[in-house]
Amino acid sequence: MTNLVQMVILEDTSNDNASVIILNDDWLNKSESPIKCMPITLKLNEYVIYPNRTAFVPSLNKTFEEPFYKLIDDHMSICLPSKFKDPQEKERSMAWTVLFYISAICEGVSMVFLLIHLLVFAVVKDLQNSPGCNLASLCFSLFLSYLSMAIWHGGTLSENKITCTVLGLFIQFSHLATFLWMFVMGFDVFRSIRNATKNLRTSCNAFSIKRYLCNSSICWGISLVFTAASLITDNIKGMDETYQPRLSLLCWLQPKYPYWLFFGGPVFTLIFLNFMLFGITAYILFANRMKIGVDDSWTQQKTKFLLYLRLTLILGVPWIIEVLAFFLDDKVWLWYVTYILTSNHGIFIFVAFTCRPKTMKQFKSRLLRIHS
């Protein structure tokens, strides 16, 4: 996202190859309140820089003065003024602006609820078991995801290509870690229910430092591998730039190949594996309910299964909707559904896992004991 000063460009109709630039005085020298827009990124062969530092874009037949374009390596980013957008495009632009503020507010609220969950986790000892630690780690990685997105929305780091690259890698790392922790939690539920049916015993939920370190190595390690792969690929000279992330341009992976290779592909693989795992777990649970016995043990396993199925739906379904929105780009309402769901993950987790009568009662009791 690039900050640009508004300008109006009027074509000189007497010359097909010429254009006249008129700067809007209302916006000159007002860099403290710039207009933000998603830039159009042009390759080296798609623009010409004249000796006087003006840039000409043949495909648009427009000329841009130096303050109104941004060069990053051999790429140029520009922003089309609203005058050249048709009414439909203006309406879409307004819809995206509204969506930006809605998602930013929801993400801020979600961050607060994630912090509340982590606080409750730190205070209530009953939550400090193996599943509770996994959920806390998921909340922490999700909090980092929202934090990185808030920084990205702010646009302050996009001016420097190094900080822009670091931010893009941080966004990728934190999001991948979130989905990997979700997979770990799903696998723990599967293993717990399998043991309850196969060995006729329930798995111990007590915290195991060895198991937690193993889970952490998987989640943070795999996220780091994909992040490092993005950085390495981005810096291979002579490689076809179609396959390079170009993180310094938008502080994020460029669409198509890099996005699906380093982020979209792994995320949707994890979502698919989670749904498949929960399908197998549901079959095991209900096919063997007579073997387990309809008692407190079976009820406990069923409750655990339904809770983590809910978590998978909360985290997985919005990304599936995002794929639909990606292929149906003209359906703005789909993006509204996607952004609202993904930016409210923290609230959903709080309601599903934290805001439970037993947990809140223990939390209040613990706080009263600390203050007394």
Short mmCIF file of C-alpha atoms in Angstrom, two decimals:
data_model
loop_
_atom_site.label_atom_id
_atom_site.label_comp_id
_atom_site.label_asym_id
_atom_site.label_seq_id
_atom_site.Cartn_x
_atom_site.Cartn_y
_atom_site.Cartn_z
CA MET A 1 0.00 0.00 0.00
CA THR A 2 1.58 3.23 -1.15
CA ASN A 3 0.94 6.80 -0.03
CA LEU A 4 0.33 9.09 -2.98
CA VAL A 5 -0.76 12.68 -3.39
CA GLN A 6 -3.91 13.09 -5.47
CA MET A 7 -3.44 14.37 -8.99
CA VAL A 8 -5.56 15.00 -12.05
CA ILE A 9 -4.26 14.10 -15.52
CA LEU A 10 -5.83 15.63 -18.59
CA GLU A 11 -4.99 14.27 -22.01
CA ASP A 12 -3.90 16.65 -24.74
CA THR A 13 -6.33 15.65 -27.47
CA SER A 14 -4.29 17.39 -30.14
CA ASN A 15 -1.51 14.86 -29.75
CA ASP A 16 -2.23 11.16 -29.27
CA ASN A 17 1.17 10.57 -27.72
CA ALA A 18 1.12 13.47 -25.28
CA SER A 19 -0.49 14.15 -21.95
CA VAL A 20 -0.65 17.15 -19.66
CA ILE A 21 -0.24 16.94 -15.90
CA ILE A 22 -2.25 19.22 -13.63
CA LEU A 23 -1.52 18.95 -9.92
CA ASN A 24 -4.41 19.48 -7.54
CA ASP A 25 -3.31 22.38 -5.29
CA ASP A 26 -5.63 21.22 -2.52
CA TRP A 27 -3.43 18.20 -2.00
CA LEU A 28 0.02 19.70 -2.50
CA ASN A 29 2.21 20.00 0.60
CA LYS A 30 -0.25 17.92 2.64
CA SER A 31 1.78 14.76 3.06
CA GLU A 32 0.52 14.36 6.61
CA SER A 33 -2.86 13.21 5.27
CA PRO A 34 -2.08 11.23 2.12
CA ILE A 35 -4.49 9.13 0.13
CA LYS A 36 -3.86 5.38 0.37
CA CYS A 37 -4.48 2.95 -2.46
CA MET A 38 -3.33 -0.39 -3.75
CA PRO A 39 -0.69 0.45 -6.36
CA ILE A 40 -0.36 -0.83 -9.88
CA THR A 41 3.09 -2.40 -10.21
CA LEU A 42 4.81 -2.09 -13.58
CA LYS A 43 7.80 -4.02 -14.91
CA LEU A 44 10.86 -2.39 -16.48
CA ASN A 45 9.53 -2.74 -20.03
CA GLU A 46 6.18 -1.18 -19.12
CA TYR A 47 7.34 2.37 -18.40
CA VAL A 48 9.92 4.94 -19.46
CA ILE A 49 11.79 7.36 -17.18
CA TYR A 50 12.76 10.59 -18.94
CA PRO A 51 15.87 12.63 -18.03
CA ASN A 52 13.68 15.15 -16.18
CA ARG A 53 12.54 12.23 -13.92
CA THR A 54 8.99 12.10 -15.27
CA ALA A 55 7.69 8.63 -16.01
CA PHE A 56 5.59 7.70 -19.03
CA VAL A 57 3.35 4.61 -19.04
CA PRO A 58 2.50 3.66 -22.66
CA SER A 59 -0.35 1.28 -21.75
CA LEU A 60 -2.16 4.13 -19.96
CA ASN A 61 -0.83 6.93 -22.19
CA LYS A 62 -0.16 8.86 -18.97
CA THR A 63 2.81 10.75 -17.59
CA PHE A 64 3.63 10.84 -13.89
CA GLU A 65 5.91 13.32 -12.16
CA GLU A 66 8.48 12.06 -9.67
CA PRO A 67 6.47 12.59 -6.45
CA PHE A 68 3.62 10.50 -7.85
CA TYR A 69 5.35 7.22 -8.55
CA LYS A 70 7.59 4.96 -6.53
CA LEU A 71 10.57 3.01 -7.85
CA ILE A 72 11.63 -0.22 -6.13
CA ASP A 73 14.56 -1.84 -7.93
CA ASP A 74 13.40 -2.04 -11.57
CA HIS A 75 9.68 -1.90 -10.74
CA MET A 76 7.48 1.17 -10.58
CA SER A 77 4.33 1.55 -8.48
CA ILE A 78 1.65 4.06 -9.50
CA CYS A 79 -1.87 4.85 -8.39
CA LEU A 80 -4.56 5.79 -10.86
CA PRO A 81 -6.52 8.93 -9.91
CA SER A 82 -10.23 8.49 -9.29
CA LYS A 83 -11.10 10.56 -12.40
CA PHE A 84 -10.17 7.63 -14.62
CA LYS A 85 -12.19 5.08 -12.68
CA ASP A 86 -15.66 4.23 -13.93
CA PRO A 87 -18.62 4.57 -11.50
CA GLN A 88 -18.61 0.82 -10.82
CA GLU A 89 -14.93 0.93 -9.92
CA LYS A 90 -15.52 3.93 -7.64
CA GLU A 91 -18.29 2.01 -5.87
CA ARG A 92 -16.00 -1.00 -5.42
CA SER A 93 -13.26 1.27 -4.13
CA MET A 94 -15.63 2.72 -1.53
CA ALA A 95 -16.72 -0.79 -0.52
CA TRP A 96 -13.10 -1.83 -0.02
CA THR A 97 -12.44 1.27 2.08
CA VAL A 98 -15.38 0.44 4.36
CA LEU A 99 -14.24 -3.17 4.54
CA PHE A 100 -10.72 -2.03 5.50
CA TYR A 101 -12.00 -0.12 8.53
CA ILE A 102 -14.43 -2.86 9.57
CA SER A 103 -11.74 -5.55 9.50
CA ALA A 104 -9.24 -3.27 11.29
CA ILE A 105 -11.73 -2.69 14.14
CA CYS A 106 -12.62 -6.40 14.38
CA GLU A 107 -8.95 -7.39 14.41
CA GLY A 108 -8.30 -4.94 17.25
CA VAL A 109 -11.18 -6.39 19.27
CA SER A 110 -9.97 -9.93 18.54
CA MET A 111 -6.50 -9.05 19.81
CA VAL A 112 -8.02 -7.91 23.11
CA PHE A 113 -9.97 -11.17 23.50
CA LEU A 114 -6.89 -13.24 22.66
CA LEU A 115 -4.95 -11.41 25.36
CA ILE A 116 -7.81 -12.06 27.80
CA HIS A 117 -7.66 -15.78 26.97
CA LEU A 118 -3.90 -15.84 27.56
CA LEU A 119 -4.44 -14.06 30.89
CA VAL A 120 -7.10 -16.60 31.94
CA PHE A 121 -4.76 -19.41 30.84
CA ALA A 122 -1.95 -17.98 33.01
CA VAL A 123 -4.24 -17.73 36.07
CA VAL A 124 -6.41 -20.89 35.88
CA LYS A 125 -4.28 -23.96 36.58
CA ASP A 126 -6.84 -26.39 35.14
CA LEU A 127 -6.17 -24.88 31.69
CA GLN A 128 -2.42 -25.44 31.96
CA ASN A 129 -2.54 -28.98 30.59
CA SER A 130 -1.36 -30.25 27.22
CA PRO A 131 -4.44 -29.21 25.17
CA GLY A 132 -4.57 -25.87 27.03
CA CYS A 133 -0.93 -25.10 26.21
CA ASN A 134 -1.52 -25.92 22.55
CA LEU A 135 -4.54 -23.61 22.47
CA ALA A 136 -2.55 -20.85 24.20
CA SER A 137 0.20 -21.21 21.58
CA LEU A 138 -2.40 -20.98 18.82
CA CYS A 139 -3.81 -17.82 20.43
CA PHE A 140 -0.31 -16.34 20.67
CA SER A 141 0.47 -17.03 16.99
CA LEU A 142 -2.95 -15.67 16.02
CA PHE A 143 -2.26 -12.53 18.06
CA LEU A 144 1.04 -12.11 16.17
CA SER A 145 -0.90 -12.53 12.91
CA TYR A 146 -3.31 -9.74 13.80
CA LEU A 147 -0.46 -7.55 15.02
CA SER A 148 1.47 -7.99 11.77
CA MET A 149 -1.67 -7.21 9.75
CA ALA A 150 -2.26 -4.05 11.82
CA ILE A 151 1.28 -2.90 11.06
CA TRP A 152 0.77 -3.73 7.38
CA HIS A 153 -2.51 -1.78 7.26
CA GLY A 154 -0.72 1.19 8.82
CA GLY A 155 1.60 1.38 5.81
CA THR A 156 4.45 3.01 7.75
CA LEU A 157 6.93 0.21 6.99
CA SER A 158 6.14 -0.04 3.28
CA GLU A 159 8.37 2.92 2.43
CA ASN A 160 11.54 0.93 3.11
CA LYS A 161 12.00 -2.27 1.12
CA ILE A 162 13.95 -4.01 3.90
CA THR A 163 11.31 -3.38 6.58
CA CYS A 164 8.61 -4.19 4.01
CA THR A 165 10.25 -7.56 3.30
CA VAL A 166 10.63 -8.33 7.02
CA LEU A 167 6.96 -7.48 7.62
CA GLY A 168 5.84 -9.72 4.76
CA LEU A 169 7.88 -12.61 6.16
CA PHE A 170 6.47 -12.00 9.64
CA ILE A 171 2.90 -12.11 8.29
CA GLN A 172 3.62 -15.37 6.48
CA PHE A 173 5.37 -16.95 9.50
CA SER A 174 2.67 -16.08 12.06
CA HIS A 175 -0.24 -17.19 9.85
CA LEU A 176 1.39 -20.52 8.97
CA ALA A 177 2.14 -21.15 12.66
CA THR A 178 -1.53 -20.55 13.53
CA PHE A 179 -2.75 -23.25 11.13
CA LEU A 180 -0.03 -25.66 12.19
CA TRP A 181 -1.08 -25.31 15.85
CA MET A 182 -4.65 -25.96 14.75
CA PHE A 183 -3.49 -29.19 13.08
CA VAL A 184 -1.53 -30.24 16.19
CA MET A 185 -4.63 -29.73 18.34
CA GLY A 186 -6.74 -31.79 15.93
CA PHE A 187 -4.18 -34.59 15.94
CA ASP A 188 -4.14 -34.62 19.76
CA VAL A 189 -7.94 -35.05 19.79
CA PHE A 190 -7.64 -37.88 17.24
CA ARG A 191 -4.96 -39.63 19.31
CA SER A 192 -6.93 -39.21 22.53
CA ILE A 193 -10.11 -40.73 21.10
CA ARG A 194 -8.22 -43.51 19.32
CA ASN A 195 -6.58 -44.51 22.61
CA ALA A 196 -9.94 -44.41 24.36
CA THR A 197 -11.43 -46.87 21.83
CA LYS A 198 -8.44 -49.05 20.98
CA ASN A 199 -6.83 -49.40 24.41
CA LEU A 200 -9.98 -48.65 26.42
CA ARG A 201 -8.20 -45.86 28.26
CA THR A 202 -8.25 -42.09 28.00
CA SER A 203 -5.11 -40.15 27.19
CA CYS A 204 -3.54 -38.17 29.96
CA ASN A 205 -4.05 -34.45 29.45
CA ALA A 206 -1.32 -33.50 31.92
CA PHE A 207 1.28 -31.12 30.58
CA SER A 208 4.31 -32.86 29.09
CA ILE A 209 7.29 -30.62 28.38
CA LYS A 210 8.69 -33.21 25.94
CA ARG A 211 5.48 -33.36 23.92
CA TYR A 212 5.04 -29.59 23.97
CA LEU A 213 8.61 -29.00 22.75
CA CYS A 214 7.97 -31.52 19.97
CA ASN A 215 4.77 -29.72 18.95
CA SER A 216 6.52 -26.33 19.10
CA SER A 217 9.37 -27.60 16.93
CA ILE A 218 6.86 -28.80 14.32
CA CYS A 219 4.75 -25.62 14.27
CA TRP A 220 7.42 -22.94 14.54
CA GLY A 221 9.97 -24.99 12.58
CA ILE A 222 7.81 -25.69 9.51
CA SER A 223 6.66 -22.05 9.49
CA LEU A 224 10.29 -20.96 9.54
CA VAL A 225 11.17 -23.32 6.67
CA PHE A 226 8.50 -21.86 4.37
CA THR A 227 9.40 -18.30 5.42
CA ALA A 228 13.09 -18.93 4.72
CA ALA A 229 12.18 -20.49 1.35
CA SER A 230 10.29 -17.29 0.44
CA LEU A 231 13.26 -15.12 1.37
CA ILE A 232 15.76 -17.28 -0.51
CA THR A 233 13.58 -17.47 -3.63
CA ASP A 234 13.07 -13.71 -3.49
CA ASN A 235 16.83 -13.14 -3.66
CA ILE A 236 17.80 -15.60 -6.40
CA LYS A 237 19.21 -13.49 -9.21
CA GLY A 238 18.24 -14.34 -12.76
CA MET A 239 15.16 -16.28 -11.70
CA ASP A 240 11.88 -15.69 -13.52
CA GLU A 241 10.20 -13.00 -11.38
CA THR A 242 6.83 -14.70 -11.93
CA TYR A 243 7.96 -17.22 -9.34
CA GLN A 244 9.57 -14.73 -6.97
CA PRO A 245 7.54 -13.44 -3.98
CA ARG A 246 8.66 -9.80 -4.53
CA LEU A 247 8.05 -9.09 -0.83
CA SER A 248 9.51 -5.59 -1.00
CA LEU A 249 6.74 -4.39 -3.34
CA LEU A 250 3.61 -4.95 -1.24
CA CYS A 251 5.08 -6.35 2.00
CA TRP A 252 3.43 -9.63 1.02
CA LEU A 253 3.72 -12.48 -1.46
CA GLN A 254 2.72 -11.50 -4.96
CA PRO A 255 -0.37 -13.32 -6.29
CA LYS A 256 -0.45 -16.57 -8.20
CA TYR A 257 2.60 -18.84 -7.99
CA PRO A 258 4.51 -17.47 -4.96
CA TYR A 259 1.32 -17.04 -2.91
CA TRP A 260 0.11 -20.58 -3.54
CA LEU A 261 3.55 -22.15 -3.24
CA PHE A 262 4.66 -20.51 0.01
CA PHE A 263 1.35 -19.79 1.75
CA GLY A 264 -1.96 -20.69 0.12
CA GLY A 265 -0.96 -24.27 -0.73
CA PRO A 266 0.33 -25.16 2.78
CA VAL A 267 -2.65 -23.47 4.49
CA PHE A 268 -5.30 -25.26 2.45
CA THR A 269 -3.42 -28.56 2.78
CA LEU A 270 -3.58 -28.15 6.57
CA ILE A 271 -7.29 -27.26 6.44
CA PHE A 272 -7.98 -30.32 4.27
CA LEU A 273 -5.98 -32.58 6.61
CA ASN A 274 -7.87 -31.19 9.61
CA PHE A 275 -11.27 -31.90 8.10
CA MET A 276 -10.12 -35.38 7.05
CA LEU A 277 -8.73 -36.03 10.54
CA PHE A 278 -11.95 -34.91 12.18
CA GLY A 279 -13.97 -37.10 9.80
CA ILE A 280 -11.92 -40.15 10.84
CA THR A 281 -12.16 -39.15 14.51
CA ALA A 282 -15.94 -38.73 14.31
CA TYR A 283 -16.26 -42.21 12.79
CA ILE A 284 -14.07 -43.77 15.51
CA LEU A 285 -15.91 -41.93 18.27
CA PHE A 286 -19.47 -42.83 17.29
CA ALA A 287 -18.72 -46.31 15.90
CA ASN A 288 -17.13 -47.33 19.20
CA ARG A 289 -19.38 -45.53 21.65
CA MET A 290 -20.67 -48.87 22.97
CA LYS A 291 -17.12 -50.07 23.56
CA ILE A 292 -16.19 -46.93 25.49
CA GLY A 293 -19.48 -46.91 27.30
CA VAL A 294 -21.85 -43.97 27.48
CA ASP A 295 -20.32 -42.64 30.67
CA ASP A 296 -18.31 -39.64 31.77
CA SER A 297 -15.32 -40.82 29.71
CA TRP A 298 -17.30 -40.96 26.45
CA THR A 299 -19.00 -37.64 27.21
CA GLN A 300 -15.61 -36.06 27.88
CA GLN A 301 -14.16 -37.31 24.59
CA LYS A 302 -17.26 -36.21 22.67
CA THR A 303 -17.13 -32.72 24.24
CA LYS A 304 -13.45 -32.40 23.39
CA PHE A 305 -14.09 -33.52 19.81
CA LEU A 306 -16.94 -31.04 19.29
CA LEU A 307 -14.89 -28.17 20.73
CA TYR A 308 -11.96 -28.71 18.38
CA LEU A 309 -14.27 -29.36 15.44
CA ARG A 310 -15.72 -25.93 16.20
CA LEU A 311 -12.20 -24.48 16.18
CA THR A 312 -11.46 -26.06 12.80
CA LEU A 313 -14.67 -24.63 11.37
CA ILE A 314 -13.88 -21.19 12.85
CA LEU A 315 -10.39 -21.09 11.35
CA GLY A 316 -10.92 -23.17 8.21
CA VAL A 317 -14.24 -22.12 6.67
CA PRO A 318 -13.32 -18.40 6.22
CA TRP A 319 -10.25 -19.39 4.19
CA ILE A 320 -12.36 -21.68 2.01
CA ILE A 321 -14.71 -18.74 1.41
CA GLU A 322 -11.66 -16.65 0.54
CA VAL A 323 -10.80 -19.06 -2.27
CA LEU A 324 -14.30 -18.59 -3.66
CA ALA A 325 -13.90 -14.83 -3.34
CA PHE A 326 -10.56 -15.06 -5.15
CA PHE A 327 -12.16 -16.78 -8.16
CA LEU A 328 -15.33 -14.66 -8.00
CA ASP A 329 -13.55 -11.34 -7.66
CA ASP A 330 -16.60 -9.28 -8.64
CA LYS A 331 -18.55 -10.57 -5.62
CA VAL A 332 -17.55 -7.95 -3.04
CA TRP A 333 -20.00 -9.35 -0.50
CA LEU A 334 -17.95 -12.59 -0.41
CA TRP A 335 -14.89 -10.60 0.66
CA TYR A 336 -17.00 -8.95 3.37
CA VAL A 337 -17.97 -12.38 4.73
CA THR A 338 -14.34 -13.56 4.55
CA TYR A 339 -12.79 -10.53 6.22
CA ILE A 340 -15.40 -10.32 8.97
CA LEU A 341 -15.01 -14.02 9.82
CA THR A 342 -11.21 -14.04 9.73
CA SER A 343 -10.89 -10.84 11.75
CA ASN A 344 -13.16 -12.18 14.51
CA HIS A 345 -11.24 -15.39 15.27
CA GLY A 346 -10.18 -14.08 18.67
CA ILE A 347 -13.79 -13.42 19.70
CA PHE A 348 -14.91 -16.89 18.52
CA ILE A 349 -12.10 -18.61 20.44
CA PHE A 350 -12.93 -16.64 23.58
CA VAL A 351 -16.61 -17.61 23.41
CA ALA A 352 -15.92 -21.28 22.58
CA PHE A 353 -13.04 -22.00 24.97
CA THR A 354 -12.67 -19.24 27.56
CA CYS A 355 -16.14 -17.96 28.32
CA ARG A 356 -17.33 -21.15 29.99
CA PRO A 357 -19.00 -21.13 33.44
CA LYS A 358 -16.47 -23.46 35.08
CA THR A 359 -13.46 -21.61 33.66
CA MET A 360 -14.77 -18.16 34.54
CA LYS A 361 -15.66 -19.31 38.06
CA GLN A 362 -12.11 -20.61 38.60
CA PHE A 363 -10.69 -17.41 37.12
CA LYS A 364 -12.67 -15.20 39.51
CA SER A 365 -11.80 -17.42 42.46
CA ARG A 366 -8.11 -17.32 41.58
CA LEU A 367 -8.13 -13.53 41.20
CA LEU A 368 -9.84 -13.10 44.58
CA ARG A 369 -7.25 -15.38 46.17
CA ILE A 370 -4.40 -13.35 44.62
CA HIS A 371 -5.81 -10.02 45.83
CA SER A 372 -6.66 -11.27 49.33
#
